[in-house]
mmCIF file of C-alpha atoms and ligand atoms in Angstrom:
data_model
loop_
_atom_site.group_PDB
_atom_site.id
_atom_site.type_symbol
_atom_site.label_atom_id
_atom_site.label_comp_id
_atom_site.label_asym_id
_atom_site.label_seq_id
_atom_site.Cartn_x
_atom_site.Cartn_y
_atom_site.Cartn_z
ATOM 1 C CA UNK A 64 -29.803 -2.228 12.928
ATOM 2 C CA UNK A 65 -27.719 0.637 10.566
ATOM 3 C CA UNK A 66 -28.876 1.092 7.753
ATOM 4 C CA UNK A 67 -25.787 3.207 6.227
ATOM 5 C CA UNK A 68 -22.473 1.649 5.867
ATOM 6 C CA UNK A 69 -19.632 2.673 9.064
ATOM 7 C CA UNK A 70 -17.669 4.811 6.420
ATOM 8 C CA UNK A 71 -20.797 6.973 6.108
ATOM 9 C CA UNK A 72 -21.876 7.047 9.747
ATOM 10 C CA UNK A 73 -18.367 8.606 11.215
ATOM 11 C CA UNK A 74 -18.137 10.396 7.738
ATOM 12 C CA UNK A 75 -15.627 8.580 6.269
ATOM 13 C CA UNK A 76 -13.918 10.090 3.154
ATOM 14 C CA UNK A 77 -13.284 7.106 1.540
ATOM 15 C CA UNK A 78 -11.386 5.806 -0.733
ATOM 16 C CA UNK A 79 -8.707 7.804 0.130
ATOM 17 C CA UNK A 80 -7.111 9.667 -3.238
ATOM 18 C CA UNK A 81 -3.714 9.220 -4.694
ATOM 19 C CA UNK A 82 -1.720 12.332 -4.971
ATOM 20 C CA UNK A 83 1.020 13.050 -7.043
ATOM 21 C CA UNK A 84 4.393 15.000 -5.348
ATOM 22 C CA UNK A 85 7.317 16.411 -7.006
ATOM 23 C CA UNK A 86 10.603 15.886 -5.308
ATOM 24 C CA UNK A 87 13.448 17.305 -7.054
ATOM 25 C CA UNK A 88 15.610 14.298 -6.583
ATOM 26 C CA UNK A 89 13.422 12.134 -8.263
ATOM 27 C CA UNK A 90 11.950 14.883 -11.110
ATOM 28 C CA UNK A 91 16.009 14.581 -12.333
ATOM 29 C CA UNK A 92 15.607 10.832 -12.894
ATOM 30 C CA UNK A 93 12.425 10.564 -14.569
ATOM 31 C CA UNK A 94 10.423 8.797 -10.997
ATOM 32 C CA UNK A 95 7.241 9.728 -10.033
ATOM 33 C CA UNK A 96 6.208 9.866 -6.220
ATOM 34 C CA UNK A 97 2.351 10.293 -5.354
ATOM 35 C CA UNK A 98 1.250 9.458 -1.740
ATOM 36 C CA UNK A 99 -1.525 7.461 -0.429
ATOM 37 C CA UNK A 100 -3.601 9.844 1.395
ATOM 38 C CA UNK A 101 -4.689 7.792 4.532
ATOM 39 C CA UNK A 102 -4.120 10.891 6.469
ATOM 40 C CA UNK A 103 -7.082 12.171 4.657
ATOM 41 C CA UNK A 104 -9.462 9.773 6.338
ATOM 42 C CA UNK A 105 -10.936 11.667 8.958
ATOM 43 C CA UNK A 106 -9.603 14.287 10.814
ATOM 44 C CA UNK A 107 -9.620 12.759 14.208
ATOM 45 C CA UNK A 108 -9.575 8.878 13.676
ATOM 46 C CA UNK A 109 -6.053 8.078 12.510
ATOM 47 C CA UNK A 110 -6.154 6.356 8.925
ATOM 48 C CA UNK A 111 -3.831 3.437 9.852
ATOM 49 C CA UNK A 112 -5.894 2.433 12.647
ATOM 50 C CA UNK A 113 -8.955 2.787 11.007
ATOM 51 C CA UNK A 114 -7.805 0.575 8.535
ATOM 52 C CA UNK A 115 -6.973 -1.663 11.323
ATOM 53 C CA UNK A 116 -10.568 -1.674 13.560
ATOM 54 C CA UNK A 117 -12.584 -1.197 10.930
ATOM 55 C CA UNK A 118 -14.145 -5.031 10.907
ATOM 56 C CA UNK A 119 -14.068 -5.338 14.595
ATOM 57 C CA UNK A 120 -16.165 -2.528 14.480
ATOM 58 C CA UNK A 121 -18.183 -4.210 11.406
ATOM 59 C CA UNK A 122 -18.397 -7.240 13.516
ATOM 60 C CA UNK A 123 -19.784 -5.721 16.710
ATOM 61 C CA UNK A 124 -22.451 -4.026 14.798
ATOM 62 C CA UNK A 125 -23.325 -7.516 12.970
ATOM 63 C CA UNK A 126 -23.496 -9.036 16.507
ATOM 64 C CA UNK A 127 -24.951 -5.903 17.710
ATOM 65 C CA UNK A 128 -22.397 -5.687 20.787
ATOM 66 C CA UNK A 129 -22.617 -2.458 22.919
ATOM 67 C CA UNK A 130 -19.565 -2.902 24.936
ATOM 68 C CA UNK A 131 -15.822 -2.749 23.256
ATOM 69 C CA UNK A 132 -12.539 -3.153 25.383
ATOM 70 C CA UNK A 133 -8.715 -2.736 23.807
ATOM 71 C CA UNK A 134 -5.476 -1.940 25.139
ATOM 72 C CA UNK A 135 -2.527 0.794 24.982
ATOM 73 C CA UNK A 136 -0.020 3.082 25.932
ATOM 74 C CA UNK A 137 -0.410 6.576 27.121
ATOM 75 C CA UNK A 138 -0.122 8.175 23.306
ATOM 76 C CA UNK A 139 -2.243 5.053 21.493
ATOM 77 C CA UNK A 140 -2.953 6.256 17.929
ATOM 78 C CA UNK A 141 -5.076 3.042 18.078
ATOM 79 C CA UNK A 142 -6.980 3.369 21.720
ATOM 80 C CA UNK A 143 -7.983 7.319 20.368
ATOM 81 C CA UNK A 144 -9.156 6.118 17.018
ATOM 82 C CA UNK A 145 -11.432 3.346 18.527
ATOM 83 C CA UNK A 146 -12.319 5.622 21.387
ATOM 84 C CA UNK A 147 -13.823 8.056 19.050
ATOM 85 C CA UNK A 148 -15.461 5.621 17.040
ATOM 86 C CA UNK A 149 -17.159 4.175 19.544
ATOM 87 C CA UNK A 150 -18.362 7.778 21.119
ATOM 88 C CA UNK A 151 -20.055 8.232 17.645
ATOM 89 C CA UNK A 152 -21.542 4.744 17.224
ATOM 90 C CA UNK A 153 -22.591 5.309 20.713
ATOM 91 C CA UNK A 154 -20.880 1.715 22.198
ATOM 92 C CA UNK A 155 -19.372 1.594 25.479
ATOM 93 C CA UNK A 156 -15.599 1.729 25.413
ATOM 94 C CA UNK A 157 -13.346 0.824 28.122
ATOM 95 C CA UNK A 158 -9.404 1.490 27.621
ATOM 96 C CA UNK A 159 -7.074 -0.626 29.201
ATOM 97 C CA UNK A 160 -3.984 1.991 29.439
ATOM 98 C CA UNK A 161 -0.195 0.686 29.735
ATOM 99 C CA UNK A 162 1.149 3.187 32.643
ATOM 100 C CA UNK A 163 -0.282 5.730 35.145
ATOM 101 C CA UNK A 164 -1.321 8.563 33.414
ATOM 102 C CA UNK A 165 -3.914 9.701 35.923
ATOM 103 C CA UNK A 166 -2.028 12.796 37.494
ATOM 104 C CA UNK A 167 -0.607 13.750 34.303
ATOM 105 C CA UNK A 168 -2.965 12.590 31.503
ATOM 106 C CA UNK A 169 -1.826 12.578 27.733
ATOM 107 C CA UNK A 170 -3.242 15.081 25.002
ATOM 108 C CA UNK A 171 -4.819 11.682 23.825
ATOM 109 C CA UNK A 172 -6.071 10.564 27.149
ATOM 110 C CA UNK A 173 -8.034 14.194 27.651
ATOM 111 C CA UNK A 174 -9.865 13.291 24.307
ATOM 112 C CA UNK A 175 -10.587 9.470 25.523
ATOM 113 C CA UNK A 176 -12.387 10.836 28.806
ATOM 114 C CA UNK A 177 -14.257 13.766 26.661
ATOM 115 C CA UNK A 178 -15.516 11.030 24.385
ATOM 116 C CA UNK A 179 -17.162 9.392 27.591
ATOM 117 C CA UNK A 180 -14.089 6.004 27.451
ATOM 118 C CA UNK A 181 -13.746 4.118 30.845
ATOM 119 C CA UNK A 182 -10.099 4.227 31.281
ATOM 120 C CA UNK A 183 -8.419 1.719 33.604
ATOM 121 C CA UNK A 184 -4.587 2.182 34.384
ATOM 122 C CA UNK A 185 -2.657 -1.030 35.015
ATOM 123 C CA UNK A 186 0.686 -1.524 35.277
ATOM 124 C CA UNK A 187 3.498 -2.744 33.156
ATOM 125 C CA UNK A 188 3.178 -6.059 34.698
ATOM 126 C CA UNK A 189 -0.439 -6.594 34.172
ATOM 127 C CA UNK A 190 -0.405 -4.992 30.945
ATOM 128 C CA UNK A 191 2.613 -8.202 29.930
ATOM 129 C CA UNK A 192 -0.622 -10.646 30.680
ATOM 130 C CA UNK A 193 -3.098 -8.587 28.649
ATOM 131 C CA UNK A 194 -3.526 -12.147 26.478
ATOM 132 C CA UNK A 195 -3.430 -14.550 29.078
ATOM 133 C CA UNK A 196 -4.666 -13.662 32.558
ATOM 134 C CA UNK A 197 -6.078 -9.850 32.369
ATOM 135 C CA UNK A 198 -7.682 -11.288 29.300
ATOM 136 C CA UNK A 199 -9.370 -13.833 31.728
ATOM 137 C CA UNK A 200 -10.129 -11.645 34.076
ATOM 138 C CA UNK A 201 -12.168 -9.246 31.750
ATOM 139 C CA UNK A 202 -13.619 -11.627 30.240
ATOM 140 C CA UNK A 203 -15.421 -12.684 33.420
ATOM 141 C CA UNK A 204 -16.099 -9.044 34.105
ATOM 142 C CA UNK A 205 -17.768 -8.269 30.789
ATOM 143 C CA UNK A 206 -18.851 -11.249 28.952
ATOM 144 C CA UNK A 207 -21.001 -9.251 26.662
ATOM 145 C CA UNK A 208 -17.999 -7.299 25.121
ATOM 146 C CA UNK A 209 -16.039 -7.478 22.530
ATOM 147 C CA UNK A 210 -11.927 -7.704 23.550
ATOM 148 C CA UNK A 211 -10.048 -6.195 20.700
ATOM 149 C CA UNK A 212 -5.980 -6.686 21.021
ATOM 150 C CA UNK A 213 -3.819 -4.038 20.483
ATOM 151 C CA UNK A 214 -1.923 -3.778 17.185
ATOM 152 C CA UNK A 215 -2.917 -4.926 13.879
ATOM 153 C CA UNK A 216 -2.029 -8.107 13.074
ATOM 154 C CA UNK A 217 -5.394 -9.945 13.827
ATOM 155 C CA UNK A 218 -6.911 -11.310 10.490
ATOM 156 C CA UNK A 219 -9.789 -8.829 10.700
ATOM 157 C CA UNK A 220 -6.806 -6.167 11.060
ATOM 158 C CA UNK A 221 -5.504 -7.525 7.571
ATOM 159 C CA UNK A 222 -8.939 -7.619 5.733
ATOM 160 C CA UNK A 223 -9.158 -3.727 6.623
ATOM 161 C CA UNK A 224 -5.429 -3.137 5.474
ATOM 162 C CA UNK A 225 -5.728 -5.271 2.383
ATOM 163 C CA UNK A 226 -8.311 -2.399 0.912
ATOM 164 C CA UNK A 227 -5.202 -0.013 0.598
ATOM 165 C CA UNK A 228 -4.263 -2.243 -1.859
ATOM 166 C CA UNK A 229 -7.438 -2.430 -3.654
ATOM 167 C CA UNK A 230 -7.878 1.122 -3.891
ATOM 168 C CA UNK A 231 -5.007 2.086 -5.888
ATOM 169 C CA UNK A 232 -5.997 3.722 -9.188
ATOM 170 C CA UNK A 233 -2.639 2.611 -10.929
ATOM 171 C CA UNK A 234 0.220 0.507 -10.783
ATOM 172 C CA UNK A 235 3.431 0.967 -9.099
ATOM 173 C CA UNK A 236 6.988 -0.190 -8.783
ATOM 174 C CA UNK A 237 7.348 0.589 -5.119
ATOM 175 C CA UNK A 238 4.966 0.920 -2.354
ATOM 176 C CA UNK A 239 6.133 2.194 0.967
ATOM 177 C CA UNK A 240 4.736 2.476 4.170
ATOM 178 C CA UNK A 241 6.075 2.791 7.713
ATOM 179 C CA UNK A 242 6.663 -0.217 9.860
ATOM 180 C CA UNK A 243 6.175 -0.304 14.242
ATOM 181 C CA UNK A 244 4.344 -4.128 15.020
ATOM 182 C CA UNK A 245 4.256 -5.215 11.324
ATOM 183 C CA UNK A 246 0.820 -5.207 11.245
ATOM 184 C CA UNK A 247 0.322 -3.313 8.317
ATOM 185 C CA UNK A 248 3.137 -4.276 6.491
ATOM 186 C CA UNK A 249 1.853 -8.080 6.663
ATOM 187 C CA UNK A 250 -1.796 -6.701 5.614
ATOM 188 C CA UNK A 251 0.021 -4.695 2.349
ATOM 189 C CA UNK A 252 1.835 -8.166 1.771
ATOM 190 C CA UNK A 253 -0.308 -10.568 1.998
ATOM 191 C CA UNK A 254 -3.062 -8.124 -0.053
ATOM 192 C CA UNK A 255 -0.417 -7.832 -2.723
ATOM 193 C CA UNK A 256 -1.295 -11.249 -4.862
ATOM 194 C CA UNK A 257 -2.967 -8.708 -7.491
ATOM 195 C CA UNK A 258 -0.050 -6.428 -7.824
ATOM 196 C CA UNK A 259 2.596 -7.010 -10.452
ATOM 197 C CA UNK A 260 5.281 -9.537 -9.012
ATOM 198 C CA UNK A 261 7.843 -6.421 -9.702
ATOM 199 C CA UNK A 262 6.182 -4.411 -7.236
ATOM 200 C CA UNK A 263 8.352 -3.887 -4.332
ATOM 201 C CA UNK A 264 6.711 -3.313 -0.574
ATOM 202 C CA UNK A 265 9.007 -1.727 1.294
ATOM 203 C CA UNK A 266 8.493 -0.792 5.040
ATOM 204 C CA UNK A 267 10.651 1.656 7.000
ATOM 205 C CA UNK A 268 11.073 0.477 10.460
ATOM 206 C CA UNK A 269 10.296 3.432 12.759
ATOM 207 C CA UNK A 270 11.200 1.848 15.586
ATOM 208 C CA UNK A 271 14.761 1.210 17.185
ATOM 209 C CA UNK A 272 16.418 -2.445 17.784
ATOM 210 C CA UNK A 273 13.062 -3.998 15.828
ATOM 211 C CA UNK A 274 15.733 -6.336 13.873
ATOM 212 C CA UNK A 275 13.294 -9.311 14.415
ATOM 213 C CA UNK A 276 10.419 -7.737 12.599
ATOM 214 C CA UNK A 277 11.426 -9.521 9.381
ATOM 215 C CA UNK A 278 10.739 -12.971 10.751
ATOM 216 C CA UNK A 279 7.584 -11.855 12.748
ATOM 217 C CA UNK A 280 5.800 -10.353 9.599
ATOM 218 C CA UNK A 281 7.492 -13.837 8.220
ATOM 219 C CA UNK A 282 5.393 -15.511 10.770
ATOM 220 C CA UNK A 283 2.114 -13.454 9.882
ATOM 221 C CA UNK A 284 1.946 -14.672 6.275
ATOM 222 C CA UNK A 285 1.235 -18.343 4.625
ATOM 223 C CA UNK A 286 4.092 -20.103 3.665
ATOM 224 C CA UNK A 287 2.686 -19.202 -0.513
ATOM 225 C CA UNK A 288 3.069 -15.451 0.524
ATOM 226 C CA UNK A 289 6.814 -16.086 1.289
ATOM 227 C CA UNK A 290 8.181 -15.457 -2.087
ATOM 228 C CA UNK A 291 7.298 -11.916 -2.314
ATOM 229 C CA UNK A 292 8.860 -9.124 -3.073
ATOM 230 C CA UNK A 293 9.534 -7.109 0.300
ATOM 231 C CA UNK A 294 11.933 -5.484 2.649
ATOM 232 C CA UNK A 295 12.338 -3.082 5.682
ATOM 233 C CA UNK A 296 14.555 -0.558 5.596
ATOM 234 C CA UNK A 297 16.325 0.117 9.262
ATOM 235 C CA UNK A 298 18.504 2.559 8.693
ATOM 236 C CA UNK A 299 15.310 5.848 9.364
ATOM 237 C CA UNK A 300 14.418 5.122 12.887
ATOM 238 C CA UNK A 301 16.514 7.825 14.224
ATOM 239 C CA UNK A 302 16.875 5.774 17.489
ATOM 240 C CA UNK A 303 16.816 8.534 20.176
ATOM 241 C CA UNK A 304 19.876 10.680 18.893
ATOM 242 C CA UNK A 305 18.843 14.087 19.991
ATOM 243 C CA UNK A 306 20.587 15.631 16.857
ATOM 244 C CA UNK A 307 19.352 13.537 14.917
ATOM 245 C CA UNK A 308 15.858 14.177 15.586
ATOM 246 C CA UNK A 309 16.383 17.952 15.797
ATOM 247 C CA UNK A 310 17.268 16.971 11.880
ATOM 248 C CA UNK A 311 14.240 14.901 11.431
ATOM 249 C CA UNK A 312 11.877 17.627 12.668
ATOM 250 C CA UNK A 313 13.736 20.250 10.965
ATOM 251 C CA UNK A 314 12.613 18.055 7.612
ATOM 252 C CA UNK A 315 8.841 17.829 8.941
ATOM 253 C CA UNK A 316 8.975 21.460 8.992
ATOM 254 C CA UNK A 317 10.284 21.947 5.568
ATOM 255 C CA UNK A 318 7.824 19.129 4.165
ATOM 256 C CA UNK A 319 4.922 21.063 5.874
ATOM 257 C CA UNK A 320 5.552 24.388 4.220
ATOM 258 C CA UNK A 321 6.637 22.923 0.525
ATOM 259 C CA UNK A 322 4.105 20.576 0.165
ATOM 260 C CA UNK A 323 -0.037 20.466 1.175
ATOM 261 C CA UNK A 324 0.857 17.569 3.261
ATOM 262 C CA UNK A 325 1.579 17.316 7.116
ATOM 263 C CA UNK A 326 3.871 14.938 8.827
ATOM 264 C CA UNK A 327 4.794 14.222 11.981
ATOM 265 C CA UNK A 328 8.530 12.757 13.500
ATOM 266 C CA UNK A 329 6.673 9.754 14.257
ATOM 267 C CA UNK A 330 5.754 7.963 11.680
ATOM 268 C CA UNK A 331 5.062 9.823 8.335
ATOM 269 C CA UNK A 332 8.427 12.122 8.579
ATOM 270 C CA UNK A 333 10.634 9.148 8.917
ATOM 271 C CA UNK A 334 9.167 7.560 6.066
ATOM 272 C CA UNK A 335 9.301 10.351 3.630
ATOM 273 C CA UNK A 336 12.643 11.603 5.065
ATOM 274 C CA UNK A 337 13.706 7.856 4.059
ATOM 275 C CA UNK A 338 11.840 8.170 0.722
ATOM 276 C CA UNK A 339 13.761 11.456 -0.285
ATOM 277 C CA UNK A 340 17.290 9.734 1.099
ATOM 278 C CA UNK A 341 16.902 6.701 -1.008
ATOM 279 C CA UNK A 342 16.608 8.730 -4.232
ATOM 280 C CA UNK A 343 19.284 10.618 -3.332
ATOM 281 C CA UNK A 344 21.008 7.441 -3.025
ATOM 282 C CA UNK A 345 19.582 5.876 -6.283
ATOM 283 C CA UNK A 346 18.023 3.066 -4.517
ATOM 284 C CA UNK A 347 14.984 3.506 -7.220
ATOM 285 C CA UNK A 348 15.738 3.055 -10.808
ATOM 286 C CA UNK A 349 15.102 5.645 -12.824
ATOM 287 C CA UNK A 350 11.709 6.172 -14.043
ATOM 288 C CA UNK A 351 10.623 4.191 -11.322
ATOM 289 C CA UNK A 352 6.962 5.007 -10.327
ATOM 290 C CA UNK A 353 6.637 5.056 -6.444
ATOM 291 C CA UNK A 354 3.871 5.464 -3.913
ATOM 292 C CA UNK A 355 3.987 5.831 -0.407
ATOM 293 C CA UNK A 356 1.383 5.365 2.178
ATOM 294 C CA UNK A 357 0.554 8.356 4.689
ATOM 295 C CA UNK A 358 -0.749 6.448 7.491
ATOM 296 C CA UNK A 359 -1.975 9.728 9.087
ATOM 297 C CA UNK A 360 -1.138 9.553 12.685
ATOM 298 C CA UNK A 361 -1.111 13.140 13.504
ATOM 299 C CA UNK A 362 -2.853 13.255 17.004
ATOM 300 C CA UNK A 363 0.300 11.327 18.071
ATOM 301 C CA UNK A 364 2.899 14.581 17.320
ATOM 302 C CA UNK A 365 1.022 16.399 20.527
HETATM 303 C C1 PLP B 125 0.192 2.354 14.297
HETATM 304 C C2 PLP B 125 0.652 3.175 13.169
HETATM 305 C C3 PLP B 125 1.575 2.695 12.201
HETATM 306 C C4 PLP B 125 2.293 1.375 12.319
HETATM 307 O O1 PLP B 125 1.559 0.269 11.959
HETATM 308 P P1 PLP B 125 2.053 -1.196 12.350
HETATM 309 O O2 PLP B 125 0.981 -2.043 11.793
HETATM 310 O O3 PLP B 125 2.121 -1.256 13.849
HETATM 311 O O4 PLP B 125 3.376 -1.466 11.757
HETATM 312 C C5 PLP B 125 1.914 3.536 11.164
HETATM 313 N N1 PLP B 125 1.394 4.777 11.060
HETATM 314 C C6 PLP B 125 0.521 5.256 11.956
HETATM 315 C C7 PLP B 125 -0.004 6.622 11.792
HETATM 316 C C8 PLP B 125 0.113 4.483 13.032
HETATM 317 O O5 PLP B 125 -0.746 4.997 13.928
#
């Protein structure tokens, strides 16, 4: 059995701080921005994912499990976070990859096979009926392991998110974080009964066409969790216009160099490109106090 908690076997820096940024738009109306540093984390396991596997990984040390399985796509902040993991807490890891990759592997799918990950390519078809019949199937296979679906929006997925929440030092008026399943944006929700009932979570959908997201996060929260006080934003995702996203990386850039903070077009630039376009556009009050949650995500810009 471990004796030290996860956090301190893969070196965790945990919790992760609170730092304070000074935008210009938001200096002239009295609102102060600081950012969640998930990004901080670790420097290879994404912070948003951690947040996510961290109590399947809890759970397969409790049960002491040596085998984990999970699923993505060719770029998976979520299959490298786990893969690493699972290198350092020496369990077996098999990747169930959306997509043949095998002639032209990812950035992300070099590091999975360095970190010793089985990786099996299926195809879009059987990836469709990774709940139902693939599910089955490796189940039979492996009966020992532990099957961990992709995405966060398992209840072990929202205990990990929820401790965002309970690490804030302060309170705040808005919290903002970016939205792709939901996952997180449930966790922060349904985490949020300690927050004042002013507090505003507000996701920015980084995803195009994703209009249904309201009702699935909806879906992901007991009926008492209904009443509070969220919203996603759609209007960041930069849906594939290439000038467009020559704009949004042209922000990254700029971000990079004025602040001690990277971002990537992905997921952190969209949401702080939509922070800084909302106070243009007076969206917060003045004096509001905001903070907004760097999910890291960086191995995904390769
Ligand atoms: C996966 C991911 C998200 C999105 O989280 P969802 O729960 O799918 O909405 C945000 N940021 C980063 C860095 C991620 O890897």
């Amino acid at each position: 059995m471990p004796t030290s908690p996860l956090s301190t076997q893969l070196h965790l820096s945990l919790p992760s701080p609170e730092h304070e940024i000074k935008l210009r738009e938001a200096q002239q109306r009295d609102i102060k921005v600081w950012v969640k540093r998930d990004d901080t984390i670790h420097p290879v396991i994404s912070g948003n994912k951690w947040r996510k596997i961290k109590h399947h990984l809890v759970h397969a040390q409790q049960h002491q499990i040596q085998h984990i399985i999970s699923f993505g796509g060719g770029f998976s902040n979520h299959l490298h976070a786990l893969s690493y993991c699972c290198q350092q807490l020496n369990i077996r890891f098999t990747a169930i990859v959306r997509g043949n990759y095998e002639k032209k592997p990812s950035p992300m799918l070099l590091d999975l096979a360095s970190w010793n990950t089985d990786i099996r390519y299926v195809n879009k078809i059987t990836y469709q009926k990774r709940d139902t019949l693939l599910l089955k199937h490796l189940q039979i296979e492996f009966p020992d392991a532990l099957i961990i679906p992709e995405g966060g929006s398992s209840e072990l997925a929202f205990q990990g998110v929820a401790d965002i929440i309970n690490e804030l030092t302060q309170a705040y008026d808005f919290i903002l974080a970016p939205v792709a399943s939901g996952g997180t944006l449930a966790g922060l929700i349904k985490a949020s009964d300690k927050l004042s009932l002013s507090t505003q979570i507000l996701g920015i959908g980084v995803l195009k066409g994703q209009d249904y997201l309201e009702e699935l996060v909806n879906e992901l929260l007991p009926d008492e969790h209904t009443n509070r006080n969220w919203k996603i934003n759609h209007d960041y995702h930069f849906g594939g216009y290439a000038k467009k996203n020559a704009e949004l990386i042209s922000y990254c850039t700029a971000f990079n160099e004025q602040h001690a903070i990277q971002i990537e077009p992905i997921y952190s630039g969209k949401l702080f490109y939509a922070l800084e376009d909302l106070l243009k556009r007076h969206y917060f009050p003045a004096g509001s106090r905001i903070i907004a949650i760097h999910t890291g995500g960086l191995q995904g810009a390769r």
